[in-house]
Amino acid sequence: MAGASDKARFYLEQSIPELQELERKDIFTKEEITFIVKKRSDFEHKINGRGSQPSDYARYAEYEINLESLRWKRSRRMRIKAGAHIGQRRIFFVLDRATRKFQGDLGLWMQYVDYAKRRKAYKKLSQILTSVLRMHPTKPELWIYAANYSMDTQGDVTEARSYMQRGLRFCKSSRQLWLEYAKLEMMYIAKIATRKSILGLDLERASEDRATRLEKVDADHIALPIVTAEDIDPSLRSGRSFIEGARKNISVTPALCGAIPIAIYDTATEYFADEVLNERFFELFAGFRAIPCQAMILRHVVETLSAMAPGSPEALSCYIREPSVGTEPTAPDFPLVLGITLDRLRSSLNAVSSVETKKHPWPRLSLLQKSTDWLLTYLDAEKLDPDLRIVLVSTLKKLSVRYMEKVQEKDGNNSEEVANMLDKFYHKDLQKLVEPLVLWATKTWPSNTRLLEFGGVAKSFPNDQ
């Protein structure tokens, strides 16, 4: 069996032709070549000897990466063609030896994966992902990484689904993996919807355009019939009907109607039965506004969550926000949507469960906090109608007063919770709202320094605000 010195000498001898070429092309000087050989010799003796650590391989690979970067920059400046594959091959060789010796070290695997991705060595990257998933099948973040790579870089949704489904076999208890799988399917639906719009396959939009064209016809003019190729050659009508049928079939396929995300959500709900996870699913689905089946998916989530945990803060929060999802604050129909939402908010505050549990020790307080955070997001909208802003600020004022009253009912010093809420209001330029709340809070908790600071800020507010 060869010793550490023999192995080191063997690997160093393999790099001699490469170093000779670099010296011949004046990319590196003779002194620099000598220094490179010395550094490589030190690394090789260290990793081939007893007691080598994963960090030794990591430093060796990092040195070779920096060396390859320096070689590339000098070659480009000197306009010299020097094969980059030799340096990459050596780096891959070092990382491959590292992952073979320390197969359980996830840091080395990720260094291997990141370098292959940076160099766009996609074939090599696929092989690395296969190996690391074989060694670490219970790491959900690896399955998510592989699925995202297949979807974003390769554009292969089938392979991405395969990674997610295989990952769920090994990591069924990973909430994040279930969420990422649903996100993957929503991204796929959004891409298909965007392509349909670009290619003009949206039948409803086509009919609306046709109606608009007909309305523009002046009554003083005679509209002549439009002669098409189908009128000249009736045999083309059969092909036209086939295309129209294909368009309709595309719109009703389960993949585009939200059946797959709903199936993922239902399976995850049966396995976990967790209101917080259900709310995260709702927020995930609410983020995809460009897909036609979003309203149906959100309605299904709200109905499922309401049946699972009626009166819980998560169920009522999703119920309140559902009508406003997908409607911009500057849209013409937003006032109507906001009115429906506020009605739901008022009824939900009365319907929230008053039973304190380990998961929800203060359910009404939790719903007030969720509703306040949600309404604050609308104040960031540009060109928000002044009347709508008045309604939102008035609602926030009522919610904040009820929030403070509930906080005061809790045992112990809870002034930090009030300070956090006032900080959110302050950063939204709600000076008129902050000032009376700060005065009340400082009287209730006079020893809190953050509240006292807010009190000083409130006194400095201009009177015309």
C-alpha positions as MATLAB code, in Angstrom:
seq = 'MAGASDKARFYLEQSIPELQELERKDIFTKEEITFIVKKRSDFEHKINGRGSQPSDYARYAEYEINLESLRWKRSRRMRIKAGAHIGQRRIFFVLDRATRKFQGDLGLWMQYVDYAKRRKAYKKLSQILTSVLRMHPTKPELWIYAANYSMDTQGDVTEARSYMQRGLRFCKSSRQLWLEYAKLEMMYIAKIATRKSILGLDLERASEDRATRLEKVDADHIALPIVTAEDIDPSLRSGRSFIEGARKNISVTPALCGAIPIAIYDTATEYFADEVLNERFFELFAGFRAIPCQAMILRHVVETLSAMAPGSPEALSCYIREPSVGTEPTAPDFPLVLGITLDRLRSSLNAVSSVETKKHPWPRLSLLQKSTDWLLTYLDAEKLDPDLRIVLVSTLKKLSVRYMEKVQEKDGNNSEEVANMLDKFYHKDLQKLVEPLVLWATKTWPSNTRLLEFGGVAKSFPNDQ';
ca = [
       0.000    0.000    0.000;
       1.410    3.351   -1.103;
       2.249    5.875    1.591;
       1.177    9.491    1.831;
       4.385   10.752    0.199;
       4.025    8.362   -2.753;
       0.439    9.439   -3.343;
       1.348   13.101   -3.091;
       4.228   12.668   -5.539;
       1.959   10.783   -7.959;
      -0.689   13.528   -8.023;
       1.948   16.271   -8.306;
       3.599   14.594  -11.293;
       0.272   14.648  -13.130;
       0.239   18.457  -13.011;
       3.723   18.912  -14.501;
       2.597   19.308  -18.166;
       0.027   21.906  -17.146;
       2.604   23.938  -15.198;
       5.128   23.740  -18.028;
       2.582   25.130  -20.465;
       1.729   28.012  -18.098;
       5.422   28.883  -17.781;
       5.999   28.605  -21.519;
       3.152   31.054  -22.228;
       4.469   33.453  -19.540;
       1.200   33.304  -17.629;
       3.152   32.471  -14.463;
       6.831   33.103  -13.785;
       9.269   30.414  -12.718;
       9.198   31.642   -9.133;
       5.389   31.524   -9.100;
       5.426   27.989  -10.510;
       7.778   26.941   -7.730;
       5.454   28.455   -5.151;
       2.428   26.685   -6.702;
       4.222   23.341   -6.571;
       5.154   23.915   -2.926;
       1.569   24.790   -1.956;
       0.162   21.785   -3.801;
       2.756   19.540   -2.183;
       1.767   20.774    1.275;
      -1.913   20.207    0.569;
      -1.355   16.752   -0.932;
       0.757   15.569    2.020;
      -1.830   16.889    4.437;
      -4.893   15.282    2.816;
      -3.131   11.984    2.094;
      -1.704   11.654    5.579;
      -3.419   10.374    8.673;
      -5.744   12.679   10.537;
      -6.841   14.707    7.510;
     -10.019   16.762    8.005;
     -12.748   17.966    5.637;
     -11.470   21.497    6.156;
      -8.144   20.480    4.584;
      -9.903   19.477    1.362;
     -12.035   22.617    1.480;
      -8.951   24.858    1.737;
      -7.214   22.908   -1.036;
     -10.211   23.329   -3.342;
     -10.485   27.024   -2.481;
      -6.802   27.538   -3.276;
      -7.202   25.843   -6.670;
     -10.305   27.919   -7.427;
      -8.430   31.149   -6.674;
      -5.475   29.960   -8.719;
      -7.726   29.184  -11.682;
      -9.341   32.613  -11.376;
      -5.910   34.277  -11.445;
      -4.870   32.215  -14.482;
      -8.067   33.213  -16.337;
      -7.604   36.927  -15.601;
      -3.966   36.935  -16.756;
      -4.799   34.979  -19.898;
      -7.533   37.426  -20.758;
      -5.315   40.460  -20.127;
      -2.467   38.984  -22.173;
      -4.877   37.691  -24.854;
      -3.482   34.209  -24.588;
      -5.548   31.121  -25.245;
      -5.017   28.715  -22.397;
      -7.268   25.733  -21.846;
      -9.571   26.370  -18.890;
     -10.684   22.749  -18.798;
      -7.420   21.648  -17.183;
      -7.884   23.881  -14.146;
     -11.562   22.964  -13.802;
     -10.758   19.298  -14.117;
      -8.222   19.560  -11.284;
     -10.714   21.359   -9.026;
     -13.364   18.746   -9.743;
     -10.789   16.048   -9.004;
      -9.962   17.543   -5.604;
     -13.636   17.919   -4.661;
     -14.417   14.416   -5.896;
     -11.678   12.972   -3.702;
     -13.000   15.009   -0.786;
     -16.589   13.773   -1.113;
     -15.440   10.189   -1.564;
     -13.418   10.269    1.650;
     -15.886   12.323    3.717;
     -19.199   11.271    2.275;
     -21.100   12.429    5.328;
     -19.814   16.010    5.266;
     -22.566   18.111    3.717;
     -20.371   21.214    3.508;
     -17.983   19.560    1.046;
     -20.896   18.367   -1.075;
     -22.377   21.865   -1.248;
     -18.981   23.328   -2.170;
     -18.831   20.751   -4.968;
     -22.366   21.612   -6.124;
     -21.846   25.382   -5.987;
     -18.648   25.254   -8.026;
     -20.222   23.071  -10.711;
     -23.179   25.460  -10.912;
     -20.911   28.534  -11.181;
     -18.960   26.914  -14.012;
     -22.248   25.872  -15.711;
     -21.092   22.261  -15.800;
     -24.672   21.030  -15.828;
     -23.920   17.428  -16.773;
     -21.425   17.181  -13.927;
     -23.868   18.918  -11.592;
     -26.565   16.337  -12.316;
     -24.132   13.566  -11.425;
     -23.148   15.330   -8.196;
     -26.776   15.817   -7.170;
     -27.490   12.146   -7.791;
     -24.561   11.156   -5.575;
     -25.313   13.558   -2.725;
     -28.999   12.596   -2.647;
     -27.996    8.950   -2.517;
     -25.806    9.667    0.508;
     -28.163   12.156    2.251;
     -31.738   11.211    1.356;
     -33.155   12.584    4.621;
     -32.030   16.178    3.996;
     -35.081   18.048    2.617;
     -33.014   21.082    1.620;
     -31.103   18.922   -0.885;
     -34.297   17.710   -2.568;
     -35.537   21.305   -2.739;
     -32.235   22.454   -4.241;
     -32.310   19.701   -6.871;
     -35.930   20.430   -7.802;
     -35.296   24.169   -8.110;
     -32.225   23.480  -10.242;
     -34.244   21.289  -12.608;
     -37.057   23.831  -12.817;
     -35.125   27.104  -13.020;
     -31.943   26.102  -14.850;
     -32.975   23.114  -16.941;
     -36.646   24.011  -17.380;
     -37.595   20.382  -16.757;
     -40.747   20.330  -14.640;
     -41.027   16.548  -14.895;
     -37.611   16.046  -13.333;
     -38.377   18.682  -10.687;
     -41.579   16.865   -9.742;
     -39.647   13.624   -9.543;
     -37.194   15.154   -7.070;
     -40.031   16.520   -4.929;
     -41.962   13.253   -4.885;
     -38.882   11.188   -4.087;
     -37.956   13.667   -1.379;
     -41.377   13.336    0.246;
     -40.893    9.583    0.482;
     -37.850   10.130    2.678;
     -38.828   13.448    4.342;
     -42.579   13.232    4.716;
     -42.455   15.151    7.995;
     -40.773   18.197    6.421;
     -43.279   21.059    6.253;
     -40.943   23.119    4.087;
     -40.749   20.356    1.477;
     -44.547   20.242    1.173;
     -44.654   24.008    0.757;
     -41.915   23.996   -1.868;
     -43.688   21.257   -3.818;
     -46.876   23.336   -3.902;
     -44.830   26.385   -4.906;
     -43.284   24.403   -7.772;
     -46.694   23.484   -9.155;
     -47.926   27.062   -8.812;
     -44.884   28.315  -10.715;
     -45.622   25.835  -13.478;
     -49.254   27.002  -13.733;
     -48.103   30.636  -13.802;
     -45.668   29.912  -16.647;
     -48.328   28.137  -18.694;
     -50.798   30.986  -18.098;
     -48.184   33.509  -19.233;
     -47.440   31.516  -22.379;
     -51.158   31.249  -23.186;
     -51.469   34.991  -22.911;
     -48.424   35.607  -25.135;
     -49.565   33.124  -27.782;
     -53.117   34.462  -27.820;
     -54.718   31.279  -26.555;
     -56.917   33.125  -24.064;
     -60.416   32.630  -25.474;
     -62.069   35.124  -23.141;
     -59.652   37.867  -24.096;
     -60.144   37.106  -27.769;
     -63.928   37.368  -27.424;
     -63.592   40.645  -25.521;
     -61.375   42.072  -28.265;
     -63.919   41.020  -30.854;
     -66.733   42.714  -28.930;
     -64.657   45.873  -28.613;
     -64.016   45.947  -32.345;
     -67.713   45.599  -33.074;
     -68.586   48.468  -30.731;
     -66.181   50.764  -32.580;
     -68.076   50.358  -35.854;
     -69.741   53.661  -36.689;
     -73.479   53.525  -37.359;
     -73.018   55.793  -40.407;
     -70.837   53.217  -42.125;
     -71.665   49.845  -43.547;
     -69.606   47.065  -42.050;
     -68.427   44.797  -44.830;
     -68.110   41.084  -44.127;
     -64.651   39.781  -43.473;
     -63.631   37.138  -45.982;
     -61.262   34.530  -44.587;
     -59.401   31.587  -46.061;
     -62.060   29.280  -44.613;
     -64.722   30.934  -46.782;
     -62.650   30.284  -49.882;
     -61.609   26.762  -48.897;
     -64.242   25.127  -46.603;
     -61.920   22.179  -45.963;
     -59.889   24.405  -43.620;
     -62.807   24.625  -41.184;
     -62.178   21.136  -39.867;
     -58.658   22.108  -38.873;
     -59.976   25.296  -37.296;
     -62.466   23.388  -35.161;
     -59.668   21.055  -34.049;
     -57.550   23.997  -32.923;
     -60.465   25.566  -31.026;
     -61.135   22.250  -29.323;
     -57.486   21.970  -28.322;
     -57.615   25.454  -26.842;
     -60.636   24.568  -24.734;
     -59.022   21.322  -23.607;
     -55.928   23.207  -22.463;
     -58.022   25.426  -20.212;
     -59.789   22.545  -18.461;
     -56.829   20.254  -17.845;
     -56.365   19.375  -14.138;
     -52.810   20.703  -14.182;
     -54.042   24.209  -15.085;
     -57.181   24.171  -12.928;
     -55.217   23.925   -9.697;
     -55.943   20.248   -9.066;
     -52.315   19.360   -8.334;
     -51.649   22.167   -5.781;
     -54.963   21.334   -4.090;
     -54.000   17.652   -3.925;
     -50.644   18.550   -2.374;
     -52.363   20.823    0.135;
     -54.976   18.199    1.067;
     -52.330   15.516    1.586;
     -50.205   17.805    3.745;
     -53.277   18.818    5.750;
     -54.197   15.203    6.447;
     -50.652   14.441    7.575;
     -50.049   17.485    9.800;
     -53.435   19.015   10.740;
     -51.629   22.220   11.661;
     -53.353   25.629   11.370;
     -50.034   27.481   11.050;
     -49.017   25.325    8.086;
     -52.411   25.915    6.483;
     -51.912   29.663    6.824;
     -48.494   29.362    5.189;
     -50.138   27.511    2.288;
     -52.657   30.344    1.991;
     -49.906   32.972    1.884;
     -48.016   30.901   -0.677;
     -51.030   30.593   -2.993;
     -51.907   34.267   -2.501;
     -48.515   35.274   -3.897;
     -49.357   33.983   -7.399;
     -51.729   36.591   -8.785;
     -51.397   35.875  -12.497;
     -53.078   32.471  -12.576;
     -56.811   32.041  -13.272;
     -57.377   29.285  -10.693;
     -56.040   31.230   -7.708;
     -59.477   32.173   -6.343;
     -60.649   28.559   -6.411;
     -57.507   27.338   -4.613;
     -57.777   30.018   -1.913;
     -61.453   29.265   -1.389;
     -60.606   25.600   -0.905;
     -57.919   26.467    1.651;
     -60.269   28.752    3.599;
     -63.047   26.164    3.646;
     -60.685   23.398    4.739;
     -59.087   25.515    7.445;
     -62.455   26.753    8.720;
     -63.700   23.165    9.005;
     -60.486   22.012   10.687;
     -60.080   24.800   13.240;
     -63.172   27.053   13.374;
     -62.575   30.186   15.384;
     -58.784   29.906   15.277;
     -56.787   33.077   14.461;
     -55.259   31.420   11.375;
     -58.632   30.359    9.944;
     -60.241   33.756   10.520;
     -57.201   35.633    9.198;
     -57.337   33.709    5.928;
     -61.118   34.185    5.764;
     -60.701   37.945    6.178;
     -57.991   38.330    3.528;
     -59.479   36.041    0.880;
     -61.653   38.634   -0.990;
     -58.798   41.135   -1.319;
     -56.195   38.735   -2.746;
     -55.296   39.665   -6.309;
     -56.841   43.157   -6.149;
     -54.430   46.073   -6.178;
     -55.144   48.989   -3.814;
     -55.308   51.321   -6.825;
     -57.796   49.148   -8.738;
     -61.303   50.589   -9.385;
     -63.024   47.716   -7.561;
     -60.767   47.874   -4.493;
     -63.205   49.995   -2.403;
     -65.868   47.308   -2.813;
     -63.388   44.563   -1.963;
     -62.141   46.508    1.054;
     -65.688   46.921    2.311;
     -66.303   43.170    2.137;
     -62.998   42.516    3.859;
     -63.684   44.946    6.716;
     -67.113   43.402    7.239;
     -65.439   40.041    7.591;
     -62.926   41.561    9.994;
     -65.641   42.926   12.274;
     -67.554   39.644   12.329;
     -64.368   37.613   12.847;
     -63.292   39.644   15.886;
     -66.559   38.613   17.516;
     -66.311   35.016   16.311;
     -62.730   34.333   17.349;
     -62.409   31.646   19.950;
     -61.952   32.835   23.522;
     -60.657   29.454   24.662;
     -56.983   29.658   25.575;
     -54.879   26.694   24.460;
     -51.211   25.855   24.508;
     -50.933   26.702   20.824;
     -53.080   29.854   21.119;
     -52.829   31.286   24.644;
     -54.305   34.594   23.435;
     -56.333   33.912   20.236;
     -58.040   37.327   20.036;
     -54.705   39.106   20.474;
     -53.166   36.979   17.745;
     -55.973   37.847   15.296;
     -55.646   41.563   16.091;
     -51.908   41.420   15.401;
     -52.360   39.536   12.117;
     -55.066   41.945   10.933;
     -52.993   44.993   11.854;
     -49.921   43.724    9.981;
     -52.058   42.926    6.943;
     -53.746   46.353    6.783;
     -50.395   48.112    7.129;
     -49.232   46.592    3.835;
     -51.868   48.590    1.920;
     -50.406   51.887    3.116;
     -47.270   51.216    1.045;
     -49.238   51.410   -2.215;
     -48.393   54.327   -4.477;
     -51.223   56.682   -5.505;
     -53.515   55.305   -2.817;
     -56.831   57.143   -2.735;
     -56.900   59.615    0.204;
     -60.365   58.464    1.269;
     -59.210   54.843    1.341;
     -56.219   55.881    3.412;
     -58.531   57.543    5.921;
     -60.598   54.361    6.183;
     -57.484   52.216    6.670;
     -55.994   54.519    9.319;
     -59.320   54.650   11.177;
     -59.547   50.867   11.177;
     -55.955   50.566   12.361;
     -56.678   52.961   15.209;
     -59.577   50.836   16.423;
     -57.536   47.654   16.117;
     -54.577   49.170   17.983;
     -56.755   50.286   20.906;
     -58.257   46.810   21.225;
     -54.794   45.324   20.854;
     -53.410   47.389   23.721;
     -56.350   46.505   25.925;
     -55.749   42.803   25.324;
     -52.031   43.166   25.957;
     -52.765   44.884   29.254;
     -54.912   41.918   30.321;
     -51.954   39.534   29.969;
     -49.891   38.629   32.977;
     -46.449   40.169   33.336;
     -44.756   43.107   31.632;
     -45.853   43.079   27.967;
     -44.812   46.600   27.068;
     -42.361   45.342   24.413;
     -45.262   44.020   22.333;
     -46.859   47.467   22.365;
     -43.510   49.078   21.502;
     -43.127   46.768   18.512;
     -46.574   47.739   17.207;
     -45.920   51.454   17.675;
     -42.624   51.038   15.827;
     -44.523   49.631   12.832;
     -46.913   52.602   12.888;
     -44.051   55.069   13.186;
     -42.305   53.669   10.101;
     -45.566   54.025    8.138;
     -45.696   57.785    8.939;
     -48.837   57.393   11.062;
     -47.992   60.274   13.378;
     -51.561   61.150   14.351;
     -52.182   57.533   15.230;
     -48.969   57.082   17.193;
     -49.205   60.175   19.433;
     -52.286   59.290   21.567;
     -51.244   55.646   21.754;
     -47.790   56.622   23.002;
     -49.262   58.854   25.704;
     -51.532   56.054   26.901;
     -48.749   53.446   26.744;
     -46.229   55.556   28.689;
     -48.757   56.039   31.481;
     -49.441   52.304   31.600;
     -45.778   51.200   31.369;
     -43.674   54.190   32.513;
     -40.496   52.127   32.964;
     -40.162   51.029   29.315;
     -37.359   53.013   27.678;
     -38.571   52.348   24.105;
     -41.988   53.777   24.916;
     -40.352   56.811   26.524;
     -38.315   57.338   23.342;
     -41.520   57.185   21.321;
     -42.968   59.741   23.713;
     -40.137   62.127   22.903;
     -40.639   61.545   19.192;
     -44.394   62.106   19.498;
     -43.848   65.529   21.089;
     -41.684   66.526   18.139;
     -44.388   65.724   15.562;
     -45.603   68.770   13.634;
     -49.055   69.964   14.657;
     -50.379   69.984   11.105;
     -49.857   66.224   10.616;
];
